[in-house]
Short mmCIF file of C-alpha atoms in Angstrom, two decimals:
data_model
loop_
_atom_site.label_atom_id
_atom_site.label_comp_id
_atom_site.label_asym_id
_atom_site.label_seq_id
_atom_site.Cartn_x
_atom_site.Cartn_y
_atom_site.Cartn_z
CA UNK Z 1 -63.09 -23.35 12.76
CA UNK Z 2 -63.85 -25.31 9.59
CA UNK Z 3 -67.31 -23.71 9.33
CA UNK Z 4 -65.81 -20.25 9.96
CA UNK Z 5 -63.28 -20.79 7.19
CA UNK Z 6 -66.00 -22.11 4.85
CA UNK Z 7 -68.14 -19.03 5.50
CA UNK Z 8 -65.30 -16.66 4.52
CA UNK Z 9 -65.13 -15.15 1.06
CA UNK Z 10 -62.32 -16.03 -1.34
CA UNK Z 11 -60.56 -12.69 -0.82
CA UNK Z 12 -60.72 -13.10 2.96
CA UNK Z 13 -59.30 -16.60 2.70
CA UNK Z 14 -56.36 -15.36 0.64
CA UNK Z 15 -55.67 -12.55 3.10
CA UNK Z 16 -55.92 -14.97 6.03
CA UNK Z 17 -53.46 -17.43 4.43
CA UNK Z 18 -51.04 -14.61 3.53
CA UNK Z 19 -51.17 -13.31 7.11
CA UNK Z 20 -50.43 -16.75 8.54
CA UNK Z 21 -47.49 -17.13 6.13
CA UNK Z 22 -46.15 -13.68 7.03
CA UNK Z 23 -46.38 -14.47 10.73
CA UNK Z 24 -44.51 -17.73 10.18
CA UNK Z 25 -41.76 -15.95 8.21
CA UNK Z 26 -41.38 -13.24 10.88
CA UNK Z 27 -41.21 -15.82 13.67
CA UNK Z 28 -38.59 -17.79 11.74
CA UNK Z 29 -36.54 -14.64 11.09
CA UNK Z 30 -36.65 -13.57 14.75
CA UNK Z 31 -35.65 -17.08 15.85
CA UNK Z 32 -32.73 -17.05 13.42
CA UNK Z 33 -31.74 -13.55 14.61
CA UNK Z 34 -31.71 -14.64 18.23
CA UNK Z 35 -29.69 -17.78 17.49
CA UNK Z 36 -27.23 -15.88 15.23
CA UNK Z 37 -26.18 -12.59 16.90
CA UNK Z 38 -24.28 -9.95 14.86
CA UNK Z 39 -20.52 -10.43 14.75
CA UNK Z 40 -17.82 -7.78 14.78
CA UNK Z 41 -14.22 -7.79 13.59
CA UNK Z 42 -11.73 -8.70 16.32
CA UNK Z 43 -8.47 -8.92 14.34
CA UNK Z 44 -7.61 -8.80 10.64
CA UNK Z 45 -4.57 -9.46 8.42
CA UNK Z 46 -3.35 -12.21 10.73
CA UNK Z 47 -0.73 -14.83 10.06
CA UNK Z 48 -1.67 -18.46 10.42
CA UNK Z 49 0.35 -18.83 13.62
CA UNK Z 50 -1.27 -15.77 15.19
CA UNK Z 51 -4.76 -16.87 14.14
CA UNK Z 52 -4.19 -20.32 15.64
CA UNK Z 53 -2.97 -18.78 18.90
CA UNK Z 54 -5.96 -16.41 19.11
CA UNK Z 55 -8.56 -19.09 18.36
CA UNK Z 56 -7.04 -21.39 20.99
CA UNK Z 57 -7.26 -18.61 23.58
CA UNK Z 58 -10.86 -17.80 22.56
CA UNK Z 59 -11.73 -21.47 23.07
CA UNK Z 60 -10.31 -21.31 26.59
CA UNK Z 61 -12.30 -18.12 27.29
CA UNK Z 62 -15.45 -19.79 25.85
CA UNK Z 63 -16.04 -16.94 23.41
CA UNK Z 64 -17.76 -17.92 20.13
CA UNK Z 65 -15.88 -16.85 17.02
CA UNK Z 66 -15.89 -17.14 13.25
CA UNK Z 67 -13.11 -17.08 10.66
CA UNK Z 68 -13.28 -14.86 7.58
CA UNK Z 69 -11.02 -13.68 4.76
CA UNK Z 70 -9.44 -17.09 4.34
CA UNK Z 71 -8.59 -17.42 8.03
CA UNK Z 72 -6.86 -14.01 8.22
CA UNK Z 73 -9.73 -12.32 10.08
CA UNK Z 74 -11.50 -13.40 13.27
CA UNK Z 75 -15.06 -12.34 14.17
CA UNK Z 76 -16.69 -12.46 17.60
CA UNK Z 77 -20.13 -11.27 18.82
CA UNK Z 78 -20.34 -7.50 18.36
CA UNK Z 79 -21.03 -6.76 22.03
CA UNK Z 80 -17.91 -8.72 23.08
CA UNK Z 81 -15.39 -7.26 20.61
CA UNK Z 82 -13.66 -4.71 22.86
CA UNK Z 83 -13.88 -6.81 26.02
CA UNK Z 84 -12.37 -9.82 24.26
CA UNK Z 85 -9.66 -7.70 22.68
CA UNK Z 86 -8.62 -6.28 26.05
CA UNK Z 87 -8.49 -9.76 27.56
CA UNK Z 88 -6.27 -11.04 24.76
CA UNK Z 89 -3.94 -8.03 25.00
CA UNK Z 90 -3.64 -8.46 28.78
CA UNK Z 91 -2.54 -12.06 28.21
CA UNK Z 92 -0.01 -11.04 25.54
CA UNK Z 93 -1.91 -12.69 22.69
CA UNK Z 94 -0.88 -12.80 19.92
CA UNK Z 95 2.80 -13.09 20.68
CA UNK Z 96 3.75 -13.00 17.01
CA UNK Z 97 5.20 -16.52 17.03
CA UNK Z 98 8.17 -15.47 19.18
CA UNK Z 99 9.01 -15.62 22.87
CA UNK Z 100 10.45 -12.79 24.94
CA UNK Z 101 11.79 -12.45 28.42
CA UNK Z 102 8.71 -14.24 29.76
CA UNK Z 103 10.78 -17.31 28.98
CA UNK Z 104 12.50 -16.77 32.34
CA UNK Z 105 9.22 -16.48 34.24
CA UNK Z 106 9.25 -20.15 35.21
CA UNK Z 107 12.94 -20.91 35.00
CA UNK Z 108 14.42 -24.12 36.37
CA UNK Z 109 17.32 -23.91 38.80
CA UNK Z 110 18.94 -26.97 37.25
CA UNK Z 111 19.50 -25.34 33.85
CA UNK Z 112 23.12 -25.28 32.72
CA UNK Z 113 24.98 -22.11 31.87
CA UNK Z 114 24.94 -22.94 28.15
CA UNK Z 115 21.15 -23.41 28.21
CA UNK Z 116 20.76 -20.09 30.01
CA UNK Z 117 22.80 -18.34 27.31
CA UNK Z 118 20.68 -19.94 24.58
CA UNK Z 119 17.46 -18.90 26.35
CA UNK Z 120 18.75 -15.36 26.78
CA UNK Z 121 19.56 -15.16 23.08
CA UNK Z 122 16.09 -16.49 22.16
CA UNK Z 123 14.41 -14.01 24.49
CA UNK Z 124 16.46 -11.10 23.14
CA UNK Z 125 15.66 -12.08 19.55
CA UNK Z 126 11.96 -12.32 20.39
CA UNK Z 127 11.88 -8.91 22.06
CA UNK Z 128 13.63 -7.32 19.08
CA UNK Z 129 11.19 -9.01 16.69
CA UNK Z 130 8.22 -7.64 18.62
CA UNK Z 131 9.67 -4.13 18.67
CA UNK Z 132 10.44 -4.12 14.95
CA UNK Z 133 7.02 -5.62 14.10
CA UNK Z 134 5.34 -2.70 15.87
CA UNK Z 135 6.35 -0.41 12.99
CA UNK Z 136 3.50 0.50 10.64
CA UNK Z 137 5.37 -0.65 7.54
CA UNK Z 138 6.44 -4.04 8.96
CA UNK Z 139 4.03 -6.98 9.13
CA UNK Z 140 6.51 -9.43 10.66
CA UNK Z 141 10.21 -9.59 11.48
CA UNK Z 142 12.83 -12.23 12.17
CA UNK Z 143 16.06 -11.47 14.04
CA UNK Z 144 19.15 -13.70 14.18
CA UNK Z 145 21.98 -12.81 16.53
CA UNK Z 146 25.55 -14.00 16.79
CA UNK Z 147 26.64 -12.71 20.18
CA UNK Z 148 30.27 -12.57 21.19
CA UNK Z 149 30.90 -13.98 24.66
CA UNK Z 150 34.00 -12.93 26.56
CA UNK Z 151 36.27 -15.90 27.15
CA UNK Z 152 39.51 -15.92 29.09
CA UNK Z 153 41.09 -18.61 26.92
CA UNK Z 154 39.85 -17.22 23.57
CA UNK Z 155 40.47 -13.49 23.64
CA UNK Z 156 40.53 -13.03 19.86
CA UNK Z 157 36.93 -13.70 18.93
CA UNK Z 158 34.89 -12.33 16.08
CA UNK Z 159 32.69 -9.35 16.80
CA UNK Z 160 28.93 -9.73 17.29
CA UNK Z 161 26.79 -9.84 14.15
CA UNK Z 162 23.06 -9.74 13.41
CA UNK Z 163 20.66 -10.20 10.51
CA UNK Z 164 17.09 -8.94 10.29
CA UNK Z 165 14.47 -10.14 7.80
CA UNK Z 166 11.41 -7.93 7.32
CA UNK Z 167 8.03 -8.85 5.88
CA UNK Z 168 6.66 -5.51 4.69
CA UNK Z 169 2.99 -4.72 4.36
CA UNK Z 170 1.49 -4.30 0.86
CA UNK Z 171 2.20 -0.95 -0.75
CA UNK Z 172 4.68 -0.07 2.03
CA UNK Z 173 8.44 0.52 1.95
CA UNK Z 174 11.17 1.61 4.32
CA UNK Z 175 13.46 4.50 3.51
CA UNK Z 176 17.15 4.58 4.33
CA UNK Z 177 16.62 6.43 7.62
CA UNK Z 178 14.16 3.81 8.90
CA UNK Z 179 16.53 0.98 7.96
CA UNK Z 180 19.38 2.79 9.73
CA UNK Z 181 17.13 3.16 12.77
CA UNK Z 182 16.50 -0.60 12.83
CA UNK Z 183 20.24 -1.22 12.62
CA UNK Z 184 20.93 1.10 15.55
CA UNK Z 185 18.09 -0.46 17.55
CA UNK Z 186 19.53 -3.96 17.17
CA UNK Z 187 23.10 -2.76 17.78
CA UNK Z 188 22.10 -0.96 20.97
CA UNK Z 189 20.48 -4.11 22.39
CA UNK Z 190 23.47 -6.43 21.85
CA UNK Z 191 26.82 -6.07 23.54
CA UNK Z 192 29.73 -5.61 21.16
CA UNK Z 193 27.50 -5.09 18.09
CA UNK Z 194 27.93 -2.13 15.75
CA UNK Z 195 25.30 -0.86 13.28
CA UNK Z 196 27.62 -1.73 10.40
CA UNK Z 197 27.41 -5.42 11.36
CA UNK Z 198 23.57 -5.54 11.12
CA UNK Z 199 22.25 -6.69 7.74
CA UNK Z 200 18.60 -5.92 6.95
CA UNK Z 201 16.75 -7.86 4.23
CA UNK Z 202 13.19 -7.77 2.94
CA UNK Z 203 10.96 -10.77 2.24
CA UNK Z 204 12.37 -11.01 -1.32
CA UNK Z 205 15.98 -11.22 -0.16
CA UNK Z 206 16.88 -7.69 -1.24
CA UNK Z 207 19.40 -5.95 1.00
CA UNK Z 208 17.83 -2.83 2.47
CA UNK Z 209 20.75 -1.77 4.64
CA UNK Z 210 23.03 -1.02 1.70
CA UNK Z 211 25.79 -3.39 2.84
CA UNK Z 212 27.43 -6.14 0.86
CA UNK Z 213 27.60 -9.76 1.98
CA UNK Z 214 31.09 -9.32 3.37
CA UNK Z 215 29.99 -6.48 5.58
CA UNK Z 216 31.72 -3.82 3.49
CA UNK Z 217 29.85 -1.09 1.72
CA UNK Z 218 28.18 2.08 2.78
CA UNK Z 219 24.83 3.48 3.69
CA UNK Z 220 25.33 6.17 1.08
CA UNK Z 221 24.01 3.99 -1.75
CA UNK Z 222 20.69 3.44 -0.01
CA UNK Z 223 20.44 7.14 0.79
CA UNK Z 224 21.06 8.05 -2.83
CA UNK Z 225 18.36 5.72 -4.09
CA UNK Z 226 15.97 7.08 -1.50
CA UNK Z 227 16.75 10.66 -2.51
CA UNK Z 228 16.23 9.86 -6.18
CA UNK Z 229 12.91 8.09 -5.50
CA UNK Z 230 11.68 10.95 -3.33
CA UNK Z 231 12.59 13.55 -5.96
CA UNK Z 232 10.93 11.56 -8.73
CA UNK Z 233 7.81 11.15 -6.60
CA UNK Z 234 7.58 14.90 -5.95
CA UNK Z 235 7.92 15.71 -9.65
CA UNK Z 236 5.37 13.03 -10.56
CA UNK Z 237 2.87 14.45 -8.07
CA UNK Z 238 3.29 17.99 -9.44
CA UNK Z 239 2.80 16.80 -13.01
CA UNK Z 240 -0.26 14.76 -12.00
CA UNK Z 241 -1.89 17.74 -10.30
CA UNK Z 242 -1.27 19.91 -13.36
CA UNK Z 243 -2.67 17.30 -15.79
CA UNK Z 244 -5.80 16.77 -13.68
CA UNK Z 245 -6.60 20.46 -13.89
CA UNK Z 246 -6.07 20.51 -17.64
CA UNK Z 247 -7.59 17.17 -18.70
CA UNK Z 248 -10.26 16.94 -15.96
CA UNK Z 249 -9.57 13.19 -15.69
CA UNK Z 250 -7.13 10.71 -14.20
CA UNK Z 251 -6.77 8.79 -17.47
CA UNK Z 252 -3.06 9.48 -17.99
CA UNK Z 253 0.33 7.97 -17.11
CA UNK Z 254 3.38 9.88 -15.93
CA UNK Z 255 6.94 8.56 -15.78
CA UNK Z 256 9.82 10.63 -14.38
CA UNK Z 257 13.50 9.73 -14.45
CA UNK Z 258 15.97 11.91 -12.56
CA UNK Z 259 19.69 11.33 -13.00
CA UNK Z 260 21.71 12.61 -10.06
CA UNK Z 261 25.45 13.22 -10.06
CA UNK Z 262 27.41 12.47 -6.90
CA UNK Z 263 30.87 13.11 -8.37
CA UNK Z 264 33.05 15.32 -6.21
CA UNK Z 265 34.22 18.09 -8.57
CA UNK Z 266 36.38 21.08 -7.57
CA UNK Z 267 37.27 23.72 -10.18
CA UNK Z 268 39.90 26.47 -9.74
CA UNK Z 269 40.16 29.25 -12.34
CA UNK Z 270 42.51 32.28 -12.44
CA UNK Z 271 42.47 35.25 -14.83
CA UNK Z 272 44.17 38.67 -15.19
CA UNK Z 273 42.31 41.89 -14.55
CA UNK Z 274 43.10 44.61 -17.15
CA UNK Z 275 44.42 47.82 -15.53
CA UNK Z 276 45.86 51.10 -16.76
CA UNK Z 277 44.97 53.23 -19.73
CA UNK Z 278 45.93 50.72 -22.42
CA UNK Z 279 44.89 47.69 -20.36
CA UNK Z 280 48.47 46.36 -20.06
CA UNK Z 281 48.71 47.05 -16.36
CA UNK Z 282 49.87 49.75 -13.97
CA UNK Z 283 53.38 51.13 -14.50
CA UNK Z 284 55.50 50.45 -11.46
CA UNK Z 285 59.10 51.13 -12.61
CA UNK Z 286 60.81 52.27 -15.82
CA UNK Z 287 64.61 52.30 -16.44
CA UNK Z 288 66.37 53.58 -19.57
CA UNK Z 289 70.08 52.99 -20.39
CA UNK Z 290 71.84 55.09 -23.18
CA UNK Z 291 75.32 54.21 -24.53
CA UNK Z 292 77.60 55.47 -27.50
CA UNK Z 293 81.06 54.31 -28.89
CA UNK Z 294 84.12 56.65 -28.46
CA UNK Z 295 86.44 57.98 -31.39
CA UNK Z 296 89.33 55.92 -32.74
CA UNK Z 297 92.63 57.56 -31.58
CA UNK Z 298 94.74 55.64 -34.09
CA UNK Z 299 93.10 57.41 -36.97
CA UNK Z 300 93.06 61.12 -36.26
CA UNK Z 301 91.91 62.04 -39.74
CA UNK Z 302 88.79 59.95 -39.58
CA UNK Z 303 86.62 60.24 -36.58
CA UNK Z 304 84.40 57.18 -36.25
CA UNK Z 305 81.51 57.15 -33.81
CA UNK Z 306 79.04 54.35 -33.24
CA UNK Z 307 75.33 55.03 -32.99
CA UNK Z 308 73.91 55.41 -29.51
CA UNK Z 309 71.93 52.49 -28.01
CA UNK Z 310 69.03 52.83 -25.55
CA UNK Z 311 67.82 50.00 -23.29
CA UNK Z 312 64.45 50.46 -21.56
CA UNK Z 313 63.16 48.29 -18.77
CA UNK Z 314 59.51 48.67 -17.83
CA UNK Z 315 57.74 46.82 -15.02
CA UNK Z 316 53.90 46.64 -14.88
CA UNK Z 317 51.57 45.37 -12.14
CA UNK Z 318 48.61 43.17 -13.12
CA UNK Z 319 45.50 42.25 -11.11
CA UNK Z 320 44.64 38.61 -10.70
CA UNK Z 321 41.25 37.04 -9.97
CA UNK Z 322 41.04 33.48 -8.66
CA UNK Z 323 37.77 31.56 -8.40
CA UNK Z 324 37.32 28.19 -6.70
CA UNK Z 325 34.04 26.31 -7.31
CA UNK Z 326 33.12 23.04 -5.63
CA UNK Z 327 30.01 21.36 -7.03
CA UNK Z 328 27.56 19.92 -4.53
CA UNK Z 329 26.94 16.20 -4.31
CA UNK Z 330 23.60 14.95 -5.59
CA UNK Z 331 23.11 17.63 -8.21
CA UNK Z 332 20.69 17.01 -11.05
CA UNK Z 333 22.34 16.06 -14.32
CA UNK Z 334 19.21 15.42 -16.36
CA UNK Z 335 15.43 15.09 -15.96
CA UNK Z 336 13.39 13.04 -18.41
CA UNK Z 337 9.58 13.10 -18.30
CA UNK Z 338 7.29 10.82 -20.29
CA UNK Z 339 3.51 11.37 -20.33
CA UNK Z 340 0.86 9.28 -22.05
CA UNK Z 341 -2.60 10.86 -22.45
CA UNK Z 342 -5.74 9.85 -24.37
CA UNK Z 343 -5.81 10.76 -28.04
CA UNK Z 344 -8.35 13.57 -27.73
CA UNK Z 345 -6.05 16.61 -27.89
CA UNK Z 346 -4.75 18.27 -31.08
CA UNK Z 347 -1.04 18.49 -31.73
CA UNK Z 348 -0.90 22.22 -30.95
CA UNK Z 349 -2.39 21.74 -27.50
CA UNK Z 350 -0.05 18.81 -26.81
CA UNK Z 351 2.95 20.99 -27.69
CA UNK Z 352 1.63 23.78 -25.48
CA UNK Z 353 1.06 21.30 -22.65
CA UNK Z 354 4.67 20.11 -22.95
CA UNK Z 355 5.88 23.70 -22.62
CA UNK Z 356 3.71 24.24 -19.54
CA UNK Z 357 5.00 21.06 -17.89
CA UNK Z 358 8.59 22.02 -18.66
CA UNK Z 359 8.09 25.50 -17.21
CA UNK Z 360 6.26 24.17 -14.17
CA UNK Z 361 9.11 21.80 -13.30
CA UNK Z 362 11.83 24.33 -14.07
CA UNK Z 363 13.51 22.11 -16.66
CA UNK Z 364 16.62 23.29 -18.49
CA UNK Z 365 16.96 22.29 -22.14
CA UNK Z 366 20.67 23.17 -22.15
CA UNK Z 367 21.21 20.61 -19.40
CA UNK Z 368 19.48 17.91 -21.47
CA UNK Z 369 16.09 17.90 -19.77
CA UNK Z 370 13.28 16.60 -21.93
CA UNK Z 371 9.49 16.29 -21.83
CA UNK Z 372 7.77 13.90 -24.21
CA UNK Z 373 3.95 13.75 -24.36
CA UNK Z 374 2.29 11.03 -26.45
CA UNK Z 375 -1.43 10.92 -27.21
CA UNK Z 376 -2.24 7.26 -27.74
CA UNK Z 377 -5.73 5.93 -28.35
CA UNK Z 378 -6.71 2.77 -26.47
CA UNK Z 379 -7.05 -0.40 -28.58
CA UNK Z 380 -10.52 -1.10 -29.91
CA UNK Z 381 -11.88 -4.34 -28.48
CA UNK Z 382 -14.39 -6.49 -30.28
CA UNK Z 383 -17.97 -5.49 -29.49
CA UNK Z 384 -19.49 -7.89 -27.02
CA UNK Z 385 -22.97 -9.28 -27.31
CA UNK Z 386 -25.71 -7.26 -25.60
CA UNK Z 387 -26.43 -9.96 -23.06
CA UNK Z 388 -22.76 -10.67 -22.38
CA UNK Z 389 -21.96 -7.26 -20.88
CA UNK Z 390 -25.05 -7.32 -18.72
CA UNK Z 391 -24.32 -10.84 -17.53
CA UNK Z 392 -20.69 -9.99 -16.80
CA UNK Z 393 -21.70 -6.90 -14.84
CA UNK Z 394 -24.28 -8.90 -12.92
CA UNK Z 395 -21.72 -11.61 -12.20
CA UNK Z 396 -19.16 -9.06 -10.95
CA UNK Z 397 -21.79 -7.41 -8.76
CA UNK Z 398 -22.89 -10.75 -7.34
CA UNK Z 399 -19.28 -11.78 -6.67
CA UNK Z 400 -18.53 -8.48 -4.95
CA UNK Z 401 -21.68 -8.78 -2.83
CA UNK Z 402 -20.93 -12.38 -1.90
CA UNK Z 403 -17.34 -11.55 -1.02
CA UNK Z 404 -18.32 -8.57 1.12
CA UNK Z 405 -21.33 -10.14 2.84
CA UNK Z 406 -19.66 -12.26 5.58
CA UNK Z 407 -17.48 -9.56 7.15
CA UNK Z 408 -19.58 -6.56 6.15
CA UNK Z 409 -22.81 -8.05 7.46
CA UNK Z 410 -21.19 -9.05 10.70
CA UNK Z 411 -19.62 -5.63 11.07
CA UNK Z 412 -22.94 -3.72 10.73
CA UNK Z 413 -25.04 -6.18 12.69
CA UNK Z 414 -27.28 -7.61 9.92
CA UNK Z 415 -27.91 -11.22 8.97
CA UNK Z 416 -26.18 -12.51 5.91
CA UNK Z 417 -27.84 -11.90 2.54
CA UNK Z 418 -28.21 -15.56 1.40
CA UNK Z 419 -30.48 -16.27 4.39
CA UNK Z 420 -32.62 -13.24 3.61
CA UNK Z 421 -32.88 -14.34 -0.01
CA UNK Z 422 -33.86 -17.88 0.99
CA UNK Z 423 -36.57 -16.67 3.39
CA UNK Z 424 -37.92 -14.28 0.74
CA UNK Z 425 -38.09 -17.08 -1.82
CA UNK Z 426 -39.87 -19.36 0.67
CA UNK Z 427 -42.41 -16.65 1.45
CA UNK Z 428 -43.03 -16.03 -2.25
CA UNK Z 429 -43.45 -19.75 -2.94
CA UNK Z 430 -45.91 -20.06 -0.05
CA UNK Z 431 -48.06 -17.20 -1.33
CA UNK Z 432 -48.05 -18.64 -4.84
CA UNK Z 433 -49.05 -22.08 -3.47
CA UNK Z 434 -51.98 -20.62 -1.49
CA UNK Z 435 -53.23 -18.66 -4.51
CA UNK Z 436 -52.90 -21.72 -6.74
CA UNK Z 437 -54.82 -23.90 -4.28
CA UNK Z 438 -57.68 -21.44 -3.96
CA UNK Z 439 -57.89 -21.02 -7.73
CA UNK Z 440 -57.90 -24.81 -8.22
CA UNK Z 441 -60.68 -25.19 -5.68
CA UNK Z 442 -62.67 -22.58 -7.50
CA UNK Z 443 -62.34 -24.43 -10.84
CA UNK Z 444 -63.19 -27.89 -9.37
CA UNK Z 445 -67.01 -28.55 -9.01
CA UNK Z 446 -68.17 -28.99 -5.46
CA UNK Z 447 -69.33 -32.49 -4.51
CA UNK Z 448 -72.89 -32.88 -3.11
CA UNK Z 449 -73.56 -34.36 0.26
CA UNK Z 450 -75.92 -37.42 0.74
CA UNK Z 451 -78.98 -35.35 1.65
CA UNK Z 452 -78.38 -33.03 -1.28
CA UNK Z 453 -78.09 -36.00 -3.63
CA UNK Z 454 -81.36 -37.51 -2.35
CA UNK Z 455 -83.13 -34.18 -2.75
CA UNK Z 456 -81.77 -33.83 -6.30
CA UNK Z 457 -82.89 -37.36 -7.21
CA UNK Z 458 -86.35 -36.66 -5.79
CA UNK Z 459 -86.62 -33.54 -7.93
CA UNK Z 460 -85.58 -35.45 -11.00
CA UNK Z 461 -88.12 -38.18 -10.26
CA UNK Z 462 -90.92 -35.63 -9.82
CA UNK Z 463 -89.93 -34.00 -13.08
CA UNK Z 464 -90.05 -37.36 -14.88
CA UNK Z 465 -93.45 -38.24 -13.33
CA UNK Z 466 -94.94 -34.91 -14.31
CA UNK Z 467 -93.67 -35.38 -17.86
CA UNK Z 468 -95.31 -38.84 -18.19
CA UNK Z 469 -98.59 -37.56 -16.74
CA UNK Z 470 -98.77 -34.89 -19.40
CA UNK Z 471 -98.62 -37.52 -22.07
#
């Protein structure tokens, strides 16, 4: 083997060494691939309690797993994802940190009546929590019940009450109808509980059910806010679609404020209808009385008469018109629109755009509606160094790749990128080392063997002897 390698040319030696190194790298990669199978996503967006419950069950099932996304996601071998998921669902895992009516599966006959009532309340709360958590907008829910129990010696007891705390998912919200549905769901599951006595809160402590702390209040307030938000969202979407067609970009900001009036107003007006030729009305009845004074008998020479008097009574008929107007609740009092766009449009086009937006939304200037468009240029930042922008972009790209590699690589069935980079660097270093060694051997003079040294010395001696003989 040594003689065969010595008889090879330098190019053949380099190719042979590179082939051996490539074979070694491929064997190492295949061995790593076999020992590290691709992983798929089993569950994501988990709470710590749910993740702990799932990992404990996976340990009992002897299924290998990995944690990703800060412990919120669990990965298992890709070929076992669906089978493992079905097994966990069949066992009721995860339970969401609450217990349901399975609490009575292994009940003890020696439990007191009070303990049974407490267990029933816990089970009912757990079942309600699971049902509410199944909504798309709700990540987790907590239910607290105060159940009224009929007692012969205490007939005048307070009614049942309940409170629900919701942990909503990011970018999600519940409208008034969904909150009212949760109230009716809880009220229907508890004896003696009315929807008015169910208080619904979010994870920030904001009351979603529209009720005050004393239980008074109305659902109307929540419905009004929901109606206002929905109307503002529709107007904002219409304005955004119009601006995208005009500006050909999404670089704008739209703010819409709608003021609704829920005052109950009822107006009654009455006016006369002009009738007849002169507009005074239709003549119904006319009466004229004429009277004159008689002569004075005591004075025969002088006859005195009084002027005649006429009294006229006229009765007209007039038409009357009565109008009764009742204004609807939730009418629009005023709409205010504010738009900020880049400073690349002239003032004339901005004014024309304001008119188009006002006409597209059907705004009424007499009502007080207003559209204000401002073209504001972004602030000029200090120019960064040439290398700084490139380095920042490279850093952001590297961070994004590193953050996406664990779950993304496992999801598509490829080994992680750091291992590939390490193996590539090792292969490159090996090739460089082989080339450097061969080049160093080529520069270093070859040492003579013992027979070659004796032959060289004999030649030198013969050369010296021939030189002396010539003299």
